[in-house]
GROMACS .gro file of C-alpha atoms in nm:
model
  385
    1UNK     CA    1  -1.275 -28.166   3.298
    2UNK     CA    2  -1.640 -28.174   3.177
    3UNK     CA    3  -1.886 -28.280   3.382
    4UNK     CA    4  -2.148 -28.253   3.068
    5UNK     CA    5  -2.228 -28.231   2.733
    6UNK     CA    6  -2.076 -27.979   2.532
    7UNK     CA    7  -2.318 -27.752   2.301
    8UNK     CA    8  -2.124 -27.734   1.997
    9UNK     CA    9  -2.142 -27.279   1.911
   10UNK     CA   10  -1.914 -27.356   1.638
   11UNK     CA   11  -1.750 -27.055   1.711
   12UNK     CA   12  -1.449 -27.114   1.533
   13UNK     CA   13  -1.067 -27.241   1.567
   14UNK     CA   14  -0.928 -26.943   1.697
   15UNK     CA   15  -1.224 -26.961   1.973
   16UNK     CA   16  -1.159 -27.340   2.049
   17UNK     CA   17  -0.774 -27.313   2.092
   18UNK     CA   18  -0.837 -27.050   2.342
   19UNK     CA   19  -1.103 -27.223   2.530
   20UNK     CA   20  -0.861 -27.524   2.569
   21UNK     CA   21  -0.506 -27.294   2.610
   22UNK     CA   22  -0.743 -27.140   2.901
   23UNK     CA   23  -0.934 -27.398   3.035
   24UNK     CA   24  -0.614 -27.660   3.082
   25UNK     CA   25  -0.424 -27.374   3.236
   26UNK     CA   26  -0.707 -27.259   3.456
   27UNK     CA   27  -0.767 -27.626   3.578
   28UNK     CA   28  -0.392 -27.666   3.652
   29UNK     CA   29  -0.277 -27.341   3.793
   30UNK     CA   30  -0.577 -27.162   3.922
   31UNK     CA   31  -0.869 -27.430   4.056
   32UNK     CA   32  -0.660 -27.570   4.314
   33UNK     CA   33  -0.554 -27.249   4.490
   34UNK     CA   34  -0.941 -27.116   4.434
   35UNK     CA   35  -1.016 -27.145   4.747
   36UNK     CA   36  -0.762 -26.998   4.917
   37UNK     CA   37  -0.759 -26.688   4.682
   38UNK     CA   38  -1.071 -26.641   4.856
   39UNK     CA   39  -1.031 -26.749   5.215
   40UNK     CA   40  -0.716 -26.536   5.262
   41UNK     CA   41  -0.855 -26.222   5.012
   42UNK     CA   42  -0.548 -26.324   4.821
   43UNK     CA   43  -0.398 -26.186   4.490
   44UNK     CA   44  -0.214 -26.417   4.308
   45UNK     CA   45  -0.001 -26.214   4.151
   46UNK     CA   46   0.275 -26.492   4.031
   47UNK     CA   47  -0.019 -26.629   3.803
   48UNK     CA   48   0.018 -26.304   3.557
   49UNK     CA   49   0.368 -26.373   3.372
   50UNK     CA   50   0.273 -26.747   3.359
   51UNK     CA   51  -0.128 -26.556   3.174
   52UNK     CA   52   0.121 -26.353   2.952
   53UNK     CA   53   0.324 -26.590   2.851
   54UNK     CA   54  -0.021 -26.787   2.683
   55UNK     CA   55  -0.078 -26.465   2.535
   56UNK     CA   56  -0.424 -26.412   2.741
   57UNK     CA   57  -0.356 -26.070   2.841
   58UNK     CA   58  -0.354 -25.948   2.486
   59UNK     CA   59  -0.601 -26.102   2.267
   60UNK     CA   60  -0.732 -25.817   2.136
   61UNK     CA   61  -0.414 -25.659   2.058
   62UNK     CA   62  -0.238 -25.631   1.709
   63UNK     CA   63   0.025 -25.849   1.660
   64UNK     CA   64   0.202 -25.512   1.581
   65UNK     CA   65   0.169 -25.430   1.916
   66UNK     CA   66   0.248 -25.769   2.085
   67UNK     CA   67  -0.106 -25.907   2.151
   68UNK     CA   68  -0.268 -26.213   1.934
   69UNK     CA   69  -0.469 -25.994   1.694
   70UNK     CA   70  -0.741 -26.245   1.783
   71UNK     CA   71  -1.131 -26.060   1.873
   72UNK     CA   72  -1.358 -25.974   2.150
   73UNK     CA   73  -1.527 -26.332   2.120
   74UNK     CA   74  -1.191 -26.571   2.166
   75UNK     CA   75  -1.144 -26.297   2.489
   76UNK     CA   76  -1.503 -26.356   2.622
   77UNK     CA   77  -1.370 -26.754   2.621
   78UNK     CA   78  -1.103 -26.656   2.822
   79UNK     CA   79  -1.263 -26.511   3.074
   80UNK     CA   80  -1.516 -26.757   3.061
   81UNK     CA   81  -1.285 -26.989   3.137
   82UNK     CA   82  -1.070 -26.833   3.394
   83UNK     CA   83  -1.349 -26.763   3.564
   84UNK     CA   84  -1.514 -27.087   3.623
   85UNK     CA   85  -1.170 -27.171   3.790
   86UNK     CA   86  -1.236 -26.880   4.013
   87UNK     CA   87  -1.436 -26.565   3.969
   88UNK     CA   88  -1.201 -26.337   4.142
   89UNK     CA   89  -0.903 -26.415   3.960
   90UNK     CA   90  -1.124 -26.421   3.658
   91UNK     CA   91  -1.234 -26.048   3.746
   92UNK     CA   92  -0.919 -25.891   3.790
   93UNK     CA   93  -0.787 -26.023   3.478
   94UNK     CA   94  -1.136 -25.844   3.279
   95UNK     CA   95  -1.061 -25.577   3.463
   96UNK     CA   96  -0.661 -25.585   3.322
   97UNK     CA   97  -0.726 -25.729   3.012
   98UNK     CA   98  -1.025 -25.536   2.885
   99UNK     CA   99  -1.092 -25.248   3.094
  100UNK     CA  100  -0.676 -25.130   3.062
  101UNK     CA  101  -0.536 -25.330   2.773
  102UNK     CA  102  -0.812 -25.318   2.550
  103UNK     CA  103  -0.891 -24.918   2.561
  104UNK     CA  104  -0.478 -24.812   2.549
  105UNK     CA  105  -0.463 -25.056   2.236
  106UNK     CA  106  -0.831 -24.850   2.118
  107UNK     CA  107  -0.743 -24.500   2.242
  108UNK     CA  108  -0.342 -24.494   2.302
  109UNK     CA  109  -0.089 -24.289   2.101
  110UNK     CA  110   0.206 -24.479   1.937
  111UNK     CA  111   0.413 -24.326   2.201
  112UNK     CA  112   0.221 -24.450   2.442
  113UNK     CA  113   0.170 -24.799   2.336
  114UNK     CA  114   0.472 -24.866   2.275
  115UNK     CA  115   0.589 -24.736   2.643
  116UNK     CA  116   0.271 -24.983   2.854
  117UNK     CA  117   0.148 -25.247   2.662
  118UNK     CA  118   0.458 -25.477   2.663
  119UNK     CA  119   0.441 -25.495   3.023
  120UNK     CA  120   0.078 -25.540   3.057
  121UNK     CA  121   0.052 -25.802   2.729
  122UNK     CA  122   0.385 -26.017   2.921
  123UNK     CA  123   0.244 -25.968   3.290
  124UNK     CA  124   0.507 -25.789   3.422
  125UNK     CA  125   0.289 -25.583   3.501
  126UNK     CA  126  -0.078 -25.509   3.645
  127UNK     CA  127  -0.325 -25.305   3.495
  128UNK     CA  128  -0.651 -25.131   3.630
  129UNK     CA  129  -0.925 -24.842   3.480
  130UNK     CA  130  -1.036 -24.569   3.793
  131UNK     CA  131  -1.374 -24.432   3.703
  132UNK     CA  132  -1.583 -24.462   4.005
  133UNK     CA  133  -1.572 -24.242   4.313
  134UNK     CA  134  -1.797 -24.267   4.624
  135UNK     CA  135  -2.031 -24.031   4.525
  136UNK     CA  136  -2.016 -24.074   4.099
  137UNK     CA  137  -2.052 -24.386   4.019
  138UNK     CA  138  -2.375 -24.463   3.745
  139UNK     CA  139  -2.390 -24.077   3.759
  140UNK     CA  140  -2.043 -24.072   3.601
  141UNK     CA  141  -2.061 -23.698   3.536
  142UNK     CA  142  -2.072 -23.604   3.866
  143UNK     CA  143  -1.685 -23.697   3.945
  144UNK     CA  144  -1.519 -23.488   4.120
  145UNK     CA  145  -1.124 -23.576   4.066
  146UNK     CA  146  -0.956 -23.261   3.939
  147UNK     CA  147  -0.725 -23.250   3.676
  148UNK     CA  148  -0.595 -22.890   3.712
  149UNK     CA  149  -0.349 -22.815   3.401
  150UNK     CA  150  -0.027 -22.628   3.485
  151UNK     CA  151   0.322 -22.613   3.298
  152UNK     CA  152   0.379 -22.927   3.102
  153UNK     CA  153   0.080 -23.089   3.205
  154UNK     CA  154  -0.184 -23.155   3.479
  155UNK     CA  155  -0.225 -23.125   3.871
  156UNK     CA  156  -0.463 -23.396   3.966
  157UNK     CA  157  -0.618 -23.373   4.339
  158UNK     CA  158  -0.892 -23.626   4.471
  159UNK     CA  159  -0.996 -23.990   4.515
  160UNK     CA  160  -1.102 -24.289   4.331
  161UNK     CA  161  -1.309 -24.596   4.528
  162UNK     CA  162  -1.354 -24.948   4.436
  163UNK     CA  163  -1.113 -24.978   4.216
  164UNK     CA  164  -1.005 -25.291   4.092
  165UNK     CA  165  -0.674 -25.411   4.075
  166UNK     CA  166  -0.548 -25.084   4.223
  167UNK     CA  167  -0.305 -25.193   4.479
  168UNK     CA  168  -0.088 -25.373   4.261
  169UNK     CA  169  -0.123 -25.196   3.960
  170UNK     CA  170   0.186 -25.048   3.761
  171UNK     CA  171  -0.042 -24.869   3.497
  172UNK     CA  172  -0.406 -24.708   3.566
  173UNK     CA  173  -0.618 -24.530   3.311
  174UNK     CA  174  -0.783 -24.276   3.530
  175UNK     CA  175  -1.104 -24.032   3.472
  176UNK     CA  176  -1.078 -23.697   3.571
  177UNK     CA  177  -1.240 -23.324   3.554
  178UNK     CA  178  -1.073 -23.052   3.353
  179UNK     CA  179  -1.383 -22.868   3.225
  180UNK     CA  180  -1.711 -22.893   3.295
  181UNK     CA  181  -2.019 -23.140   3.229
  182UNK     CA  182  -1.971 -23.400   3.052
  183UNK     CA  183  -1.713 -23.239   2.780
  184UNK     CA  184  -1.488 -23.162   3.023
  185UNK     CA  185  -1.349 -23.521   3.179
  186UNK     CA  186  -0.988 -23.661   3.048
  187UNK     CA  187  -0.882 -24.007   3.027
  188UNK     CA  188  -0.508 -24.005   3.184
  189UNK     CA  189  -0.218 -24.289   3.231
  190UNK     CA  190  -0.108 -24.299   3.531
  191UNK     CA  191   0.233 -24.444   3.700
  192UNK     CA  192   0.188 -24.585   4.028
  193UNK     CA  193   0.544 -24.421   4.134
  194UNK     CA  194   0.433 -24.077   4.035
  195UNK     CA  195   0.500 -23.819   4.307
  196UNK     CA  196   0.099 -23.700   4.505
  197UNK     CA  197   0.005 -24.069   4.384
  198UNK     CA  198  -0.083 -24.332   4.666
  199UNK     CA  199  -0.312 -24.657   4.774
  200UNK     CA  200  -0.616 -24.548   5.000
  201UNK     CA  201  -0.797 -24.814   5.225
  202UNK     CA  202  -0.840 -25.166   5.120
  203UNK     CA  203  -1.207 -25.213   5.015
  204UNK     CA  204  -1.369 -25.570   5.225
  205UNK     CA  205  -1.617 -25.719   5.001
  206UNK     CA  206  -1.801 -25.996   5.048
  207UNK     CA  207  -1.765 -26.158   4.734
  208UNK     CA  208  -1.493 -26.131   4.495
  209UNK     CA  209  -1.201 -26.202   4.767
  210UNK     CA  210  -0.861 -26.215   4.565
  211UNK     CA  211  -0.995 -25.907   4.341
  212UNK     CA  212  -0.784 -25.652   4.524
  213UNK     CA  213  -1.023 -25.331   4.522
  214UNK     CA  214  -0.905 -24.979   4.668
  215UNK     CA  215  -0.924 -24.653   4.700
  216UNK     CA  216  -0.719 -24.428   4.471
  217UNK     CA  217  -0.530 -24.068   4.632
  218UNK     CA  218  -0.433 -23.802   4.448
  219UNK     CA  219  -0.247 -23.482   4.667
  220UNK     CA  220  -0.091 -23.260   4.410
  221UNK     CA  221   0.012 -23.574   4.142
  222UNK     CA  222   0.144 -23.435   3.840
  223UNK     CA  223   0.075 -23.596   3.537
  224UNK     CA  224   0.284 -23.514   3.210
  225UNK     CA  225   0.041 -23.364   2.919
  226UNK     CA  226   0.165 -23.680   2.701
  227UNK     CA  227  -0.007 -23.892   2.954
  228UNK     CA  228  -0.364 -23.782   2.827
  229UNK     CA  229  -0.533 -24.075   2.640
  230UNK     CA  230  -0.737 -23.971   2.396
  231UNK     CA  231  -0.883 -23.641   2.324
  232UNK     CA  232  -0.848 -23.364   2.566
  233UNK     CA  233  -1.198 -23.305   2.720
  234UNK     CA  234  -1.304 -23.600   2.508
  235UNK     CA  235  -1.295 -23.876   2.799
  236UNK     CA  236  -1.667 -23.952   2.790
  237UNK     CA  237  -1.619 -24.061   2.465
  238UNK     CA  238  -1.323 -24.272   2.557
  239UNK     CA  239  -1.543 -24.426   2.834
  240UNK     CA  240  -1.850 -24.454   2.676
  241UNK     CA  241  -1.683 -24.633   2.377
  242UNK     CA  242  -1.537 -24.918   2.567
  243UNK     CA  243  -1.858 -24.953   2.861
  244UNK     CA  244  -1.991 -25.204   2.572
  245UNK     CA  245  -1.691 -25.388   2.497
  246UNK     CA  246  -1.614 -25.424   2.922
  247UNK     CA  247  -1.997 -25.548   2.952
  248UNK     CA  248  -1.936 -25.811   2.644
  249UNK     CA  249  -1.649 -25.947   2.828
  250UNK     CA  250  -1.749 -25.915   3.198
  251UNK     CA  251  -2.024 -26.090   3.077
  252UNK     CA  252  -1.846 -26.401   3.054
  253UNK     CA  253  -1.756 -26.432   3.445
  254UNK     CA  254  -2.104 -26.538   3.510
  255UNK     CA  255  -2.073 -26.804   3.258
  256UNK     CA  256  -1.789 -26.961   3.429
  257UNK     CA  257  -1.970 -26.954   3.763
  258UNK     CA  258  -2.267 -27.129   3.583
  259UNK     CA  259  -2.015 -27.346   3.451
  260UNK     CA  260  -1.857 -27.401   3.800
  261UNK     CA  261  -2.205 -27.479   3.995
  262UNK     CA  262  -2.310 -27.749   3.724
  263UNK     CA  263  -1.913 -27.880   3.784
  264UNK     CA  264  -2.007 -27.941   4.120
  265UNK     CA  265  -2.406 -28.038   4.147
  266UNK     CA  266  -2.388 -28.278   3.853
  267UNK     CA  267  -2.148 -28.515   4.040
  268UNK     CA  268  -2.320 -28.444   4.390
  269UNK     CA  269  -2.638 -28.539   4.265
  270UNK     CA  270  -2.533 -28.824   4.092
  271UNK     CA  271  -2.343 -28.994   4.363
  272UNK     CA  272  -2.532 -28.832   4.669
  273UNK     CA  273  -2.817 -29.085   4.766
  274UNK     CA  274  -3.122 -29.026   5.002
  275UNK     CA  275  -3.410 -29.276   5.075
  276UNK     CA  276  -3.204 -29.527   4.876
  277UNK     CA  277  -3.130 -29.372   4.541
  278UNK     CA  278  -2.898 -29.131   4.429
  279UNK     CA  279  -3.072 -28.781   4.448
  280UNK     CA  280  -3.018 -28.679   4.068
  281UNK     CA  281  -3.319 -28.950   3.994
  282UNK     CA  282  -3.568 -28.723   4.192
  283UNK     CA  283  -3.759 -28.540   3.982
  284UNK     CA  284  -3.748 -28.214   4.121
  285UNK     CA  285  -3.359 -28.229   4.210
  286UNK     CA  286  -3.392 -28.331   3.788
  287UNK     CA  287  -3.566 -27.978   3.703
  288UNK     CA  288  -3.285 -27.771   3.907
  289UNK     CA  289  -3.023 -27.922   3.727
  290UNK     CA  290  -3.226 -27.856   3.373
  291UNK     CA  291  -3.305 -27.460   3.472
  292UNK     CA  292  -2.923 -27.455   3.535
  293UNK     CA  293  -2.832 -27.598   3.258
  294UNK     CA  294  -3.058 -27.364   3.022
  295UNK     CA  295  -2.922 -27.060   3.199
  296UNK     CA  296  -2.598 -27.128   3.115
  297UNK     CA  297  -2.669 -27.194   2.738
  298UNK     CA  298  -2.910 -26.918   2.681
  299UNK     CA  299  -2.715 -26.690   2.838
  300UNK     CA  300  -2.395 -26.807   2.629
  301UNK     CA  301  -2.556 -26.779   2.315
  302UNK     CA  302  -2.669 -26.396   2.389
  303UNK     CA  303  -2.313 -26.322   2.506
  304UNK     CA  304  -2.107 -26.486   2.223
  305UNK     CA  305  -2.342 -26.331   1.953
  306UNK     CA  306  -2.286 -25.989   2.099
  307UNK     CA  307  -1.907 -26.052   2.129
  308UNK     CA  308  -1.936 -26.194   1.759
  309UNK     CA  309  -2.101 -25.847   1.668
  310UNK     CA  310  -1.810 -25.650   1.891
  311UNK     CA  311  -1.591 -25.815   1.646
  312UNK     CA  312  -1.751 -25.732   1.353
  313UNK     CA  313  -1.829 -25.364   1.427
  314UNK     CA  314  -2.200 -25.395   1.503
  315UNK     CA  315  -2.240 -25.417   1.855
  316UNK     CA  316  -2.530 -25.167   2.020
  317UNK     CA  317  -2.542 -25.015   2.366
  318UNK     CA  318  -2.850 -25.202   2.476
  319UNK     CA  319  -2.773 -25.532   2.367
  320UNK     CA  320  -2.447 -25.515   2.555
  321UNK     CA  321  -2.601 -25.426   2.864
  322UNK     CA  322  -2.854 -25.695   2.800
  323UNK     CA  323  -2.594 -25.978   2.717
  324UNK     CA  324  -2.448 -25.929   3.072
  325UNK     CA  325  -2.785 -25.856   3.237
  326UNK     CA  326  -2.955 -26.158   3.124
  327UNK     CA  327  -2.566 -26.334   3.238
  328UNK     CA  328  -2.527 -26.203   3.602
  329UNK     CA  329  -2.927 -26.275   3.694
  330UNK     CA  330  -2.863 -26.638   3.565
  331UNK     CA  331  -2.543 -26.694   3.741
  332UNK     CA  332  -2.689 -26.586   4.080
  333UNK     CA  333  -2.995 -26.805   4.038
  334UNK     CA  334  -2.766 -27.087   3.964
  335UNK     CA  335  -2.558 -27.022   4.210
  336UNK     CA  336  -2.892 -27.083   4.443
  337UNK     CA  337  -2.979 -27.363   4.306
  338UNK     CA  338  -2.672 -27.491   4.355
  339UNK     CA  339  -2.652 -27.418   4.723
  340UNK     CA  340  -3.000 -27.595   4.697
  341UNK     CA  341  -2.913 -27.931   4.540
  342UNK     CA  342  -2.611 -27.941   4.832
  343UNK     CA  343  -2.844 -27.860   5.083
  344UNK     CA  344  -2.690 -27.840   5.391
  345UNK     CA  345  -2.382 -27.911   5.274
  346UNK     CA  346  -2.399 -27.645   5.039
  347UNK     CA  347  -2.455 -27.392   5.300
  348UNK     CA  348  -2.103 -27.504   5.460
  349UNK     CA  349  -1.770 -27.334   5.363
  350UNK     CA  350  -1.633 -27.694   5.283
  351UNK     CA  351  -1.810 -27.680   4.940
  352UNK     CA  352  -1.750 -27.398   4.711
  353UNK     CA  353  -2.135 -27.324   4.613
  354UNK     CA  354  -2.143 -27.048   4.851
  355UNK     CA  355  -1.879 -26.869   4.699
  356UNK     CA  356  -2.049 -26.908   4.371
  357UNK     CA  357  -2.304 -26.733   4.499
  358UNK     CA  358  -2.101 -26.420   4.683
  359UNK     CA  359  -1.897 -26.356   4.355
  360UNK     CA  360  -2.175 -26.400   4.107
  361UNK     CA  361  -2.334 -26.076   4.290
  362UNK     CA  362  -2.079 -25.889   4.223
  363UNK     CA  363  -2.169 -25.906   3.844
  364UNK     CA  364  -2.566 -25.770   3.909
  365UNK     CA  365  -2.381 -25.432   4.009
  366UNK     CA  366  -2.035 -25.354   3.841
  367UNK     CA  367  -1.985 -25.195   3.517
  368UNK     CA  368  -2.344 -25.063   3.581
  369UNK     CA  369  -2.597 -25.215   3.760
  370UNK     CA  370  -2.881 -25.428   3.648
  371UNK     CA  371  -3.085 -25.107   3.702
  372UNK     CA  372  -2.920 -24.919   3.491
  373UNK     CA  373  -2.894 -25.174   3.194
  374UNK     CA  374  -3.228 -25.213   3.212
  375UNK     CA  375  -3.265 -24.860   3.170
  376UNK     CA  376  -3.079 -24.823   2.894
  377UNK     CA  377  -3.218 -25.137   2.705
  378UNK     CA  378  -3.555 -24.977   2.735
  379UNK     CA  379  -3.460 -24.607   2.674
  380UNK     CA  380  -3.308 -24.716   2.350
  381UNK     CA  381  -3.673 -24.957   2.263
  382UNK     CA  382  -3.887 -24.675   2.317
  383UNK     CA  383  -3.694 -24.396   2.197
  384UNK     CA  384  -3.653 -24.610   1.852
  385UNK     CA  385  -4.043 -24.636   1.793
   0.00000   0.00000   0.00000
């Protein structure tokens, strides 16, 4: 339920029935067990069917291929809204959704859509992307998974770390070596019941509880040549490609924490009273809840534009690293000054504020950090004068 006015985007019918498909699902099935996702690090995974049955877990699909033929904006409502329920939950579906769905519908053969994205677009089953490893992450050149190519296909040996989803995923698009530099990585599906393929350690975080991250093993896994997505050698182009379409959409998890700490202060402050009146008619208490308010909107209105440009084939590199820039710094100062207007309170566990602020972090780092979206916002600015 709205604890404010509504800024009217108009961003369209499509875009509305999602937000409200999403948002009265969200507040039915996923608020209430919010917490718990997060005080037990739990996945739920029942949630998924009951996501694919609303169609959420292929909005960017064809209808051809089972998904709602809908665009990159009504997806960034989604996760908006799944996420101001709870930010984990709300990350591991980007992370299915997007990072998976998205580039087998952009990069996958007919064979091979047809063989993983009914499972995926239903729920049935659980998607993650494996890109990162302890030492390559930013630097994603310098992996070192090896994809050694033998009879019929390829002998992959090395590890993965924090990857998303991993543990319960059926289907994994994985990066790996078979040449050098950066034209010699290969985008590959992989099963999680293939032979030399297994779940490393459980990564503890100390936000994002509920987003299962692991490390991936490979000892020997064999992956059938048809499993290549994409070109051969050409997986830096398959990455590269959808790194602005994963920031678009990632960047909506920090709009539904924004959304989630003005859910909570605006009722605190007006009910909470101190010296005799309720705290929301102090005036500085006033000017947290306005900055709050204006980092949510501005930040909205930079992220559906460049989802709105996604969709219409004009997005750029550096304003997709700015849209979720400009998102995850805003979420964790709201997420502050929500902790603030609690005060004490909202230092305890009893109120979700400080979880806010743990899982809005998150979103300062992954799918590049603020560091490096800065860098390439300004690369791009200088190098076009």
């Amino acid at each position: 339920m709205s604890t404010m006015p509504d800024f009217d985007f108009a961003l369209g019918e499509a875009a509305d029935m999602i937000r409200d498909t999403t948002a009265r699902f969200a507040a039915d099935k996923i608020a209430p067990i919010a917490a718990k996702i997060d005080a037990e690090d739990w996945f739920p995974i029942e949630l998924w069917p009951q996501m694919g049955a609303l169609g959420l877990h292929g909005i960017t699909v064809g209808e051809e291929d089972g998904g709602l033929g809908l665009g990159y904006l009504e997806h960034v409502i989604a996760m908006e809204e799944v996420s101001r329920a709870s930010a984990s939950l709300g990350l591991s579906y980007g992370a299915h959704s997007n990072l998976c769905v998205n580039q087998l519908r952009r990069w996958g053969n007919a064979h091979q859509k047809a063989k993983y994205l009914p499972g995926l677009i239903s729920g049935e089953h659980v998607g993650s992307l494996a890109m990162s490893e302890v030492a390559a992450g930013s630097d994603v050149v310098s992996m070192k998974l090896k994809a050694s190519e033998v009879a019929g296909g390829y002998r992959l040996n090395g590890t993965k770390f924090w990857i998303t989803n991993s543990a319960y995923a059926e289907t994994l698009i994985v990066y790996a070596k078979t040449g050098e530099g950066s034209g010699g990585i290969t985008a590959f599906i992989i099963e999680k019941d293939m032979p030399g393929f297994s779940i490393g350690q459980k990564i503890q975080k100390m936000g994002m509880r509920g987003s299962p991250t692991a490390e991936l093993v490979f000892n020997d896994c064999f992956v059938p040549a048809e499993n290549i997505m994409g070109p051969l050698n050409g997986g830096v182009g398959v990455l590269m490609s959808g790194l602005d379409y994963e920031r678009a959409v990632l960047a909506a998890g920090p709009l539904g924490i924004m959304q989630a700490c003005l859910d909570v202060v605006l009722p605190y402050v007006r009910e909470r009273k101190q010296f005799g009146s309720p705290i929301g008619s102090f005036q500085m208490v006033q000017a947290k809840v306005a900055d709050m308010y204006v980092a949510l909107n501005s930040a909205r209105a930079y992220v559906y534009a460049v989802a709105r440009a996604c969709d219409a084939g004009k997005t750029t590199r550096f304003d997709a690293a700015g849209a979720i820039l400009l998102a995850s710094e805003n979420a964790v100062k709201c997420s502050l000054e929500a902790i603030q207007a609690l005060g004490g309170a909202g230092y305890t566990t009893d109120w979700p504020v400080e979880r806010f602020l743990r899982d809005a972090k998150l979103y300062d780092i992954g799918a590049g950090t603020n560091e490096i979206r800065r860098f390439l916002i300004a690369r791009e600015l200088i190098g076009a004068r």
